[in-house]
mmCIF file of C-alpha atoms in Angstrom:
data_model
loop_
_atom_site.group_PDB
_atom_site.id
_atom_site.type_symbol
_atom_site.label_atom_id
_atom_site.label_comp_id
_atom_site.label_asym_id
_atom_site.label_seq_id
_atom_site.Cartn_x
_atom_site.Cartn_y
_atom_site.Cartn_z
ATOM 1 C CA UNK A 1 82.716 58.804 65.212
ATOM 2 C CA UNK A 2 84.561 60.862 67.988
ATOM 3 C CA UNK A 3 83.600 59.855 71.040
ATOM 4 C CA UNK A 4 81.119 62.010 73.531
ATOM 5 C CA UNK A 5 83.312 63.223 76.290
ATOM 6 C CA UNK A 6 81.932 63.947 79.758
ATOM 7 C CA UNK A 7 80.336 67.638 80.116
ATOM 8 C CA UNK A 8 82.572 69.614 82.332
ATOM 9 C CA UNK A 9 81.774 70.746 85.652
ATOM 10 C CA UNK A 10 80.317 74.811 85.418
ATOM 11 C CA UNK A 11 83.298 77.071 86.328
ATOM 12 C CA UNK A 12 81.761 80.080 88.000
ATOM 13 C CA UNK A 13 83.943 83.219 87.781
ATOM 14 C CA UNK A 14 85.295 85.103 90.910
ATOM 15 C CA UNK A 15 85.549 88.779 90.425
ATOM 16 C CA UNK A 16 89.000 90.021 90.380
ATOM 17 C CA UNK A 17 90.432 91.397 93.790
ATOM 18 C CA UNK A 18 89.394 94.584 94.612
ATOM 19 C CA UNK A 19 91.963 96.532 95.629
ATOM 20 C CA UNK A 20 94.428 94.859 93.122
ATOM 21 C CA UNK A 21 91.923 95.699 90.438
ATOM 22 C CA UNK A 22 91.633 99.369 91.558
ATOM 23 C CA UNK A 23 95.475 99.942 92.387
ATOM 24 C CA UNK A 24 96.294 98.406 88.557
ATOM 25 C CA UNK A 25 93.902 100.884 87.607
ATOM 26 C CA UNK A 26 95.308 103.505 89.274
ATOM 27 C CA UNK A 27 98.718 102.817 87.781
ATOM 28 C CA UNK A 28 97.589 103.000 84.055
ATOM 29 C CA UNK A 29 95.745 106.145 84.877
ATOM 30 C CA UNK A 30 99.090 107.883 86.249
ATOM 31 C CA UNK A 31 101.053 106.356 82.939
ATOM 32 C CA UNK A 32 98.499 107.777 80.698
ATOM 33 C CA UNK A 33 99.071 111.427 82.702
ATOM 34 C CA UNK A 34 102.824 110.688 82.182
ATOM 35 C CA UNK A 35 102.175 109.557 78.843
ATOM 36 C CA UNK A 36 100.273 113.169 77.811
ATOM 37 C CA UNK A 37 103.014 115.293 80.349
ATOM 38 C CA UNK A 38 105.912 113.927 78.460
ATOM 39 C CA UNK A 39 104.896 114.017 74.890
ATOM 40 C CA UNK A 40 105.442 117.481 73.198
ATOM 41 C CA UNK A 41 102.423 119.555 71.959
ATOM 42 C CA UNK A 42 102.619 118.685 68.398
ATOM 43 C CA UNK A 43 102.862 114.902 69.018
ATOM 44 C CA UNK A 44 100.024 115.230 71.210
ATOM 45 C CA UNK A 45 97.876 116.691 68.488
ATOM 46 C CA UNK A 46 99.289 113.210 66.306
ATOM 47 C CA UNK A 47 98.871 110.903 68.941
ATOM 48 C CA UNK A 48 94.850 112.264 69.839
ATOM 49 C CA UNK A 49 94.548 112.126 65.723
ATOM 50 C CA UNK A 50 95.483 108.305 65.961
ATOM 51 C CA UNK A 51 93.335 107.517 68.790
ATOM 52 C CA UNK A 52 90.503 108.927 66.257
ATOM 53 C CA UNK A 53 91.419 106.686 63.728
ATOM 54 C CA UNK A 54 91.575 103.685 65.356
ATOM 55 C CA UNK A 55 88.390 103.988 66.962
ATOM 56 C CA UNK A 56 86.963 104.165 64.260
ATOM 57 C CA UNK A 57 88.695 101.077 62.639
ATOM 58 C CA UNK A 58 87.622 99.274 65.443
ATOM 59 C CA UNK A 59 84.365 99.788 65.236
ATOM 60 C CA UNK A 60 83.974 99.279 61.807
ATOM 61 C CA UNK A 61 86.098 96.050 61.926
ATOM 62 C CA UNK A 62 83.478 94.941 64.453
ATOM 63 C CA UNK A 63 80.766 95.875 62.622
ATOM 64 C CA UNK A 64 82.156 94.074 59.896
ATOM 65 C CA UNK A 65 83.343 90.843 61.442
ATOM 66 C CA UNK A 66 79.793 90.558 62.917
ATOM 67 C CA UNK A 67 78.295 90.892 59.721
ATOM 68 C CA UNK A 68 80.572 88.247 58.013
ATOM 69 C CA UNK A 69 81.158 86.087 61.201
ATOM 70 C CA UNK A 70 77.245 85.596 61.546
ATOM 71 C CA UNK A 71 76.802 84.453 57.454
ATOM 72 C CA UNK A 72 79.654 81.889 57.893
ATOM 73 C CA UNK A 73 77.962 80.716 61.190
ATOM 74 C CA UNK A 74 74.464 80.443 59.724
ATOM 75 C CA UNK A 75 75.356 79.561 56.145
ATOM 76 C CA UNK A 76 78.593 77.040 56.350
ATOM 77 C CA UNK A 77 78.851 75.873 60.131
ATOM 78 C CA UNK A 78 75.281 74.461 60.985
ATOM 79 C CA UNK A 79 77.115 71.181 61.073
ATOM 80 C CA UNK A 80 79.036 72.990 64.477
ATOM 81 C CA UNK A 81 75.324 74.296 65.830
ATOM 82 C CA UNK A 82 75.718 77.881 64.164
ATOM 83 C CA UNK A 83 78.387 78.906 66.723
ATOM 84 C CA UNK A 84 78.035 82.723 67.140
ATOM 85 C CA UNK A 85 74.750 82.172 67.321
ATOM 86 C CA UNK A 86 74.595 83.312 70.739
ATOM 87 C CA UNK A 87 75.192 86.973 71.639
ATOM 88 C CA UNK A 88 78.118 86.165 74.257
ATOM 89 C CA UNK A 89 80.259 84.745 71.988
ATOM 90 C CA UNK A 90 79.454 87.281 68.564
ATOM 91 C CA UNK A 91 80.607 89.690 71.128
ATOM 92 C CA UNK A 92 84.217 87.893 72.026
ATOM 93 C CA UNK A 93 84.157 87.001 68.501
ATOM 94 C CA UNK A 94 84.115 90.810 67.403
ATOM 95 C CA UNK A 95 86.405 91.969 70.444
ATOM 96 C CA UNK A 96 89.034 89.301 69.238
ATOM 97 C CA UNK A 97 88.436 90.446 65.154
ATOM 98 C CA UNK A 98 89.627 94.390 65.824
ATOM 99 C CA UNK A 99 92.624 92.822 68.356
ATOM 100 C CA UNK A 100 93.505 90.305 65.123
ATOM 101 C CA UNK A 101 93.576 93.435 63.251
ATOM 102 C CA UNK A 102 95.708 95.805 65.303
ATOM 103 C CA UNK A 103 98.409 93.144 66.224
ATOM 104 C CA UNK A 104 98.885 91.879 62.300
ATOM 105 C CA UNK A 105 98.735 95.930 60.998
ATOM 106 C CA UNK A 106 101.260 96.950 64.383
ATOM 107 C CA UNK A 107 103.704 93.632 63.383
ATOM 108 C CA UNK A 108 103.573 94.783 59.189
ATOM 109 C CA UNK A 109 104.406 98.387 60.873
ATOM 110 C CA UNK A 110 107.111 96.657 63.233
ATOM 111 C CA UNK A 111 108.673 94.662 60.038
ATOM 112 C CA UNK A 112 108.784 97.740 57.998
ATOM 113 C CA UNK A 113 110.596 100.161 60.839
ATOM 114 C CA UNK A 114 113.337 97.103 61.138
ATOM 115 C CA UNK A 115 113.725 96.649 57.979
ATOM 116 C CA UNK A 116 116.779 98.616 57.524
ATOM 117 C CA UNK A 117 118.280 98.329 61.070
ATOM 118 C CA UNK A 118 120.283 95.805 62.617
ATOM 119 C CA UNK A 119 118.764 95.920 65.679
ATOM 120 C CA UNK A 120 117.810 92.157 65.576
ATOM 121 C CA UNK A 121 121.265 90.615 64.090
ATOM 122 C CA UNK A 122 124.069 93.143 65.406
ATOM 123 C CA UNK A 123 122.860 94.825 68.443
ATOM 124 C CA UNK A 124 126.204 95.830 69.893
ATOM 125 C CA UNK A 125 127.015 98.295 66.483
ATOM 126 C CA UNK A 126 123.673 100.505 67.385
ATOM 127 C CA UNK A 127 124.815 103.543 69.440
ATOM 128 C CA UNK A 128 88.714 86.595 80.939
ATOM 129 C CA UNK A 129 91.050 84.130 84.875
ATOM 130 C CA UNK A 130 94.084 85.995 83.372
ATOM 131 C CA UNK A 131 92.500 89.545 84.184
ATOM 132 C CA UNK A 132 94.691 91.085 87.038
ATOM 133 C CA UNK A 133 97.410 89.371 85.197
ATOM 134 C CA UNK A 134 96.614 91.311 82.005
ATOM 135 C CA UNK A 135 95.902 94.297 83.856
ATOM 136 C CA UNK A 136 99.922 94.077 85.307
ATOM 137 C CA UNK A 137 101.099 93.248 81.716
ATOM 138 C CA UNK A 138 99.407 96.540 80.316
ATOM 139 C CA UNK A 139 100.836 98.495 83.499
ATOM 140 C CA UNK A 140 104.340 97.056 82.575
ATOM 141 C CA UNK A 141 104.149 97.433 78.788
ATOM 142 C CA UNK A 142 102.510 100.878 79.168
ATOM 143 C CA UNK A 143 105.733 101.828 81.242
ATOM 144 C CA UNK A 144 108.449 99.934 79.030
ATOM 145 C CA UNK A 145 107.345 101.957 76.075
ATOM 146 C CA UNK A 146 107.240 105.410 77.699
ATOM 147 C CA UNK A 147 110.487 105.110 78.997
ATOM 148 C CA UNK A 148 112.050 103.571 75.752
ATOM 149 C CA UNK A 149 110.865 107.213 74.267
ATOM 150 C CA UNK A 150 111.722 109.236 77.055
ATOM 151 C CA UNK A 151 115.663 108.043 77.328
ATOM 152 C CA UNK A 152 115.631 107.094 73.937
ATOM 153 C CA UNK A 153 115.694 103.106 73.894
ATOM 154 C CA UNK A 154 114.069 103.138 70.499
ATOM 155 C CA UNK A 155 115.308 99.652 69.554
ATOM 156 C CA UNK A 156 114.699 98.063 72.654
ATOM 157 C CA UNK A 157 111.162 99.473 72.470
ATOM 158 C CA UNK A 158 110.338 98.699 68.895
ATOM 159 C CA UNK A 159 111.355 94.979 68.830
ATOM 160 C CA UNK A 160 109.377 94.310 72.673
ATOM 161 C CA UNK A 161 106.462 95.562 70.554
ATOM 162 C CA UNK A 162 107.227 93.540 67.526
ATOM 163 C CA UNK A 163 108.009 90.090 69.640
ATOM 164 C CA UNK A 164 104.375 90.644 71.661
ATOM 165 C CA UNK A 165 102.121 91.638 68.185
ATOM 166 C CA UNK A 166 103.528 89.177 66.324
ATOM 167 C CA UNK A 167 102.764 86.182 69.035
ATOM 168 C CA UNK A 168 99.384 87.876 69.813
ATOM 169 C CA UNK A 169 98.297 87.192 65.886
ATOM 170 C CA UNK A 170 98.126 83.501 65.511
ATOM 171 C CA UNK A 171 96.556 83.515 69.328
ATOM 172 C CA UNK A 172 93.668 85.786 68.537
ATOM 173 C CA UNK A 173 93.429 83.664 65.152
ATOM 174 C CA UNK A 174 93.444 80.483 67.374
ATOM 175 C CA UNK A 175 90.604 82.288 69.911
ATOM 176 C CA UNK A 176 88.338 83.070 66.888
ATOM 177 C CA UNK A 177 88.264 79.516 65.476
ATOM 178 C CA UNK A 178 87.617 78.196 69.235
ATOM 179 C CA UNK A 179 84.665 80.609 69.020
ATOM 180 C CA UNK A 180 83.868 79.192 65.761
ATOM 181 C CA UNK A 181 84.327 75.618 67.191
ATOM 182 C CA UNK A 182 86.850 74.766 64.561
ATOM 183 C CA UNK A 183 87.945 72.013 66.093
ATOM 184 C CA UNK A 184 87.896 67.812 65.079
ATOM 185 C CA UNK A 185 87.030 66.461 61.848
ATOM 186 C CA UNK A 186 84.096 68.309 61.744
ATOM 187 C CA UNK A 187 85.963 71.411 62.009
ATOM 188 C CA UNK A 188 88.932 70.261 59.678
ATOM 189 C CA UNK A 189 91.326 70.595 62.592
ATOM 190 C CA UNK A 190 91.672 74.082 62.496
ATOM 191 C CA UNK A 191 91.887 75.132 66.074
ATOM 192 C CA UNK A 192 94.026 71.948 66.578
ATOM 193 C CA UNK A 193 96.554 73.226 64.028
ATOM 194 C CA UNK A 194 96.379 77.064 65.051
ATOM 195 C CA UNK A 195 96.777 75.806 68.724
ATOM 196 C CA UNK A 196 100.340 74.187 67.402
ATOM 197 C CA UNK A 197 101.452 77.138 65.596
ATOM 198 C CA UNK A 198 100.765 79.491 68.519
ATOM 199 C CA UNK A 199 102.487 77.560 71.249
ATOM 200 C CA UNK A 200 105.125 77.441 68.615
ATOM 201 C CA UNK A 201 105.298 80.945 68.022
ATOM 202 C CA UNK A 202 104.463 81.732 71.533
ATOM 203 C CA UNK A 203 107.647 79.788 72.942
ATOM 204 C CA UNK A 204 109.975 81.170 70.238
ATOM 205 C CA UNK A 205 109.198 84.989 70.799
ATOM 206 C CA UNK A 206 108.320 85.514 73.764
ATOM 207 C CA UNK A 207 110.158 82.465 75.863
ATOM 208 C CA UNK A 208 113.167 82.195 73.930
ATOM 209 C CA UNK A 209 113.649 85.443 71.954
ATOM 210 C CA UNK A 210 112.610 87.663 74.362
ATOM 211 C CA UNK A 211 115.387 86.851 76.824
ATOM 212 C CA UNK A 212 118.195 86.164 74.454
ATOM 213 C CA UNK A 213 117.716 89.076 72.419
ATOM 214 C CA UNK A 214 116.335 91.361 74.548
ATOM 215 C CA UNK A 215 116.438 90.964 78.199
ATOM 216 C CA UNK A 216 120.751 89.855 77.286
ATOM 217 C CA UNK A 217 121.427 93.153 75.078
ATOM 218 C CA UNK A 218 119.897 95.550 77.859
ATOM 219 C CA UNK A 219 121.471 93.914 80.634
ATOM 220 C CA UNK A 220 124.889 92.618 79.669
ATOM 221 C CA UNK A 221 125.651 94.127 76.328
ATOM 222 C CA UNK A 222 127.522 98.219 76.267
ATOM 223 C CA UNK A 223 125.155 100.846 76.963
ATOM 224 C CA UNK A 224 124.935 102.355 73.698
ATOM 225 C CA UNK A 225 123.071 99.175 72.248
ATOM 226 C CA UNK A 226 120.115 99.708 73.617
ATOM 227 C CA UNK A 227 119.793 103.122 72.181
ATOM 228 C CA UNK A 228 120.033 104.908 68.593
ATOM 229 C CA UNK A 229 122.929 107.268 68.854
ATOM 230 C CA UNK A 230 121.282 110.583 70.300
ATOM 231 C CA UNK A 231 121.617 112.158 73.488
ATOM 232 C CA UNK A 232 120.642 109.148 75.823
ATOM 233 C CA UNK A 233 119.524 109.323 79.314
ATOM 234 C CA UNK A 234 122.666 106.986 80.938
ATOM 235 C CA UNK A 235 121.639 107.401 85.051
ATOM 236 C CA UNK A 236 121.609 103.990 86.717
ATOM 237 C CA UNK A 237 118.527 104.423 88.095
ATOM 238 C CA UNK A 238 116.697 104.724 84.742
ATOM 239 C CA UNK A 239 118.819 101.323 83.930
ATOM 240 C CA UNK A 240 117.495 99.615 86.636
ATOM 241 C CA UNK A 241 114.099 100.172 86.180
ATOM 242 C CA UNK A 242 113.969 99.496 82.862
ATOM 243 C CA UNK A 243 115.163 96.302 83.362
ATOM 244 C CA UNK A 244 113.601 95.781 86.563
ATOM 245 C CA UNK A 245 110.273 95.743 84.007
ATOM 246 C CA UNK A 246 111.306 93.978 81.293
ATOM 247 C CA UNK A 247 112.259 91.096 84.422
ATOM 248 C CA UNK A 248 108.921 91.810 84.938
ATOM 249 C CA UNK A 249 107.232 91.129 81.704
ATOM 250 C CA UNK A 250 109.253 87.753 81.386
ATOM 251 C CA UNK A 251 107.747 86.756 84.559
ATOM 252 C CA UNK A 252 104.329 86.971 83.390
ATOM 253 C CA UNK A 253 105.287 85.231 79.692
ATOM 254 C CA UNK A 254 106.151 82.447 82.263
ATOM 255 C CA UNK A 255 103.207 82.442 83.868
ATOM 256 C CA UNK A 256 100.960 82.671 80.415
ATOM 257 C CA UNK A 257 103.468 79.367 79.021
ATOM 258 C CA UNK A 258 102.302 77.949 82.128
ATOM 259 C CA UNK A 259 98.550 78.317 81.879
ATOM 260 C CA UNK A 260 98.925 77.032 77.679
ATOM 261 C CA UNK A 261 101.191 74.343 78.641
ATOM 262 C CA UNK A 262 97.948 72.947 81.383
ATOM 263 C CA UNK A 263 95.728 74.084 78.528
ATOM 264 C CA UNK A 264 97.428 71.273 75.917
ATOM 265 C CA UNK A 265 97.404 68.921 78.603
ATOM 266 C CA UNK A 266 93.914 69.276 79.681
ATOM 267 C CA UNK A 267 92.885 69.305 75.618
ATOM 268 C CA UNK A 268 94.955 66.295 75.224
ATOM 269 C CA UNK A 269 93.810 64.508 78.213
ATOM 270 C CA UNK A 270 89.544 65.187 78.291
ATOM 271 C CA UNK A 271 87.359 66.776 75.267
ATOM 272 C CA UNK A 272 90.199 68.718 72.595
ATOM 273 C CA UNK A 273 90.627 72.558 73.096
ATOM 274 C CA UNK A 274 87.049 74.090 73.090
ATOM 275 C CA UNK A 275 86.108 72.666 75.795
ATOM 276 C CA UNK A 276 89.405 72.987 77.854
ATOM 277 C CA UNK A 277 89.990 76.949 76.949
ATOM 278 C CA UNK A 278 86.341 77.493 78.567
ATOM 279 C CA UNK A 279 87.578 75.965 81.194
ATOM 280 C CA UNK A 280 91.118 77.249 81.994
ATOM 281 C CA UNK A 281 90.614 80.760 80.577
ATOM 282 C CA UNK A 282 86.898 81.893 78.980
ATOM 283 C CA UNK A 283 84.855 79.887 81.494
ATOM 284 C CA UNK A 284 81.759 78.650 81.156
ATOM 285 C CA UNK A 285 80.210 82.182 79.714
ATOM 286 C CA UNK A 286 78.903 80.511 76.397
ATOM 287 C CA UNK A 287 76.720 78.658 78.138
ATOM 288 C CA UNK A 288 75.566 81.378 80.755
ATOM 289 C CA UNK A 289 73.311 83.474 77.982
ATOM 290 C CA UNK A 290 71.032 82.390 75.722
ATOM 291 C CA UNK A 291 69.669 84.544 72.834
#
């Protein structure tokens, strides 16, 4: 029988700083405006379409992982307590089933625009504590793929997308089955073994890859492999700050290896990875709300 490890100490959440909040804010608002100015009319029209659609499959991917998350809960995991039993976590369950969804359908999508291109193996031929964190990764991702359409570094854009949705699957897998507590012998290990595969993952693409590939062809390698052979934009300004912000999303990958790398430790060192991911990044909320 696993032994009964100490309850934790209640983490109580501090709001996010104000004015960093507001100004991060700010900055995805004036993207989105840049976004819409830059776009012509008819790919306006496609891009509003889109929005449509996935609203829509978000909300009935919700609706749907609700439905099916509660039946496992109640019917196969009353050994666990019925998990998503409480309203706090069915709703992170459902926010983290339509996020599963987009970042496995955006990698297939990814995978099926590089299929034919050697943009991976011959670059150089091709003319919840994390919030104000996340907030600067959307600011900087928002403005890496606007500007790899607007001076036409289509390769560099596709595969920054590709190395993040890929990661981001087998961590919103691993979040779900923490929700589910998954973990143990009672919970056949799962979160334990998703854990592994994401750090795994997680190092490869967006540690290792990410610089190598990336980060190296932008910087160092000719000009013309960072964009398909079109009229390019080729000012040294727009150079810069292109790869002023992909700096700038490595950074925060850093940071994010960081915060996993304390989260394995604390899971290895006190009560597995439940109880250390409410800790280090969901908090105590589960236990905040009752039904």
């Amino acid at each position: 029988m696993r032994p009964q490890s100490p309850v934790p100490t209640k983490v109580v959440k501090k709001p996010p700083h104000a004015i960093l909040d507001g100004l991060l804010s700010a900055l995805i608002v004036v993207e989105c405006i840049v976004v819409v100015g830059v776009l012509p009319l008819d790919q306006l029209g496609l891009l509003g379409g889109l929005l449509a659609v996935v609203a829509v499959a978000v909300g009935v991917t919700k609706r749907s992982f609700c439905v099916g998350g509660r039946y496992i809960s109640q019917r196969f995991l009353k050994h666990l307590g019925d998990p998503l039993k409480k309203d706090v976590t069915m709703r992170k369950f459902t926010d983290q089933s339509w996020q599963l969804v987009i970042h496995a359908s955006m990698t297939v999508l990814e995978l099926y625009v590089l299929q034919d291109e050697a943009w991976w193996s011959d670059t150089t031929t091709q003319v919840r504590k994390d919030y104000l964190v996340m907030m600067a990764h959307h600011v900087v991702t928002i403005a890496l793929v606007t500007l790899s359409f607007v001076m036409n570094y289509l390769p560099i854009g596709v595969l920054v997308l590709l190395l993040h949705d890929a990661s981001d699957v087998p961590l919103d897998l691993l979040k779900m089955a923490n929700y589910l507590k998954l973990e143990a012998r009672q919970g056949f290990y799962i979160t334990e073994v998703l854990f592994a595969i994401m750090l795994s993952v997680w190092l490869y693409c967006r540690v290792y890859m990410f610089p190598t590939k990336i980060i190296r062809s932008s910087m160092w390698e000719s000009r013309a492999a960072c964009a398909v052979p079109l009229e390019t934009w080729d000012f040294t300004i727009s150079w810069l700050g292109f790869n002023l912000m992909l700096l700038a999303l490595y950074a925060l990958h850093i940071w994010w290896t960081f915060l996993l790398l304390r989260l394995l430790y604390n899971a290895l060192s006190n009560s597995g990875v439940h109880t250390a991911a409410e800790v280090e990044y969901e908090g105590r909320s589960d236990s905040d709300k009752e039904d």
